[in-house]
């Protein structure tokens, strides 16, 4: 077994352990959570030990390292290797393929958020500075307010964070980091229904992509 194969095997094994921790009695083919605290607890289990990747509606892929409550009502924070992303969860669903843990996944569906900055935005998200008191400042407005970028950088170090707020109803997919899915993902999957996505993954498996 090569080093790469060994890493993949270990990652899928760790992913399996996470799923068994969530479902200690029996693993269902499908399951869904709607309560914000339940969703947060499941995600918390998944994100430890650098086991999971999260696939974003705009097409990017990042390691999921943590989750937390947001200061915004009914919102949570997704913490990755280089972002803090604020979303309003509607539903978290689990989809299991018998013994094929490398293809088993979670789907986080999110609701719309009201845009804060005044700039017209066609993207899924807006990038903001979040102060300790929960106030948001648009990055460009922050530069104007604090005079220059150096002063703004000092503020960021002291008591503020850069965050992304996801504005549009979207879905995020969570797989094992070394899942084969990473080779096939594209942002069009964001528009798929649960049934369409599940059918597509079953076809990938049947075509020998394992």
PDB file of C-alpha atoms in Angstrom, residues 67-78 85-89:
ATOM      1  CA  UNK A  67     -18.477  24.961  14.080  1.00  0.00           C
ATOM      2  CA  UNK A  68     -19.962  27.408  16.551  1.00  0.00           C
ATOM      3  CA  UNK A  69     -23.042  29.453  17.323  1.00  0.00           C
ATOM      4  CA  UNK A  70     -23.158  32.824  15.606  1.00  0.00           C
ATOM      5  CA  UNK A  71     -24.075  36.108  17.278  1.00  0.00           C
ATOM      6  CA  UNK A  72     -26.795  36.305  14.618  1.00  0.00           C
ATOM      7  CA  UNK A  73     -30.126  34.740  15.540  1.00  0.00           C
ATOM      8  CA  UNK A  74     -30.667  31.233  14.126  1.00  0.00           C
ATOM      9  CA  UNK A  75     -27.231  31.222  12.474  1.00  0.00           C
ATOM     10  CA  UNK A  76     -24.107  29.128  12.920  1.00  0.00           C
ATOM     11  CA  UNK A  77     -20.459  29.572  11.953  1.00  0.00           C
ATOM     12  CA  UNK A  78     -18.578  27.108   9.774  1.00  0.00           C
ATOM     13  CA  UNK A  85     -18.639  31.412   7.204  1.00  0.00           C
ATOM     14  CA  UNK A  86     -21.981  32.446   8.679  1.00  0.00           C
ATOM     15  CA  UNK A  87     -25.032  30.515   7.476  1.00  0.00           C
ATOM     16  CA  UNK A  88     -28.649  30.076   8.558  1.00  0.00           C
ATOM     17  CA  UNK A  89     -29.228  26.300   8.637  1.00  0.00           C
TER      18      UNK A  89
END
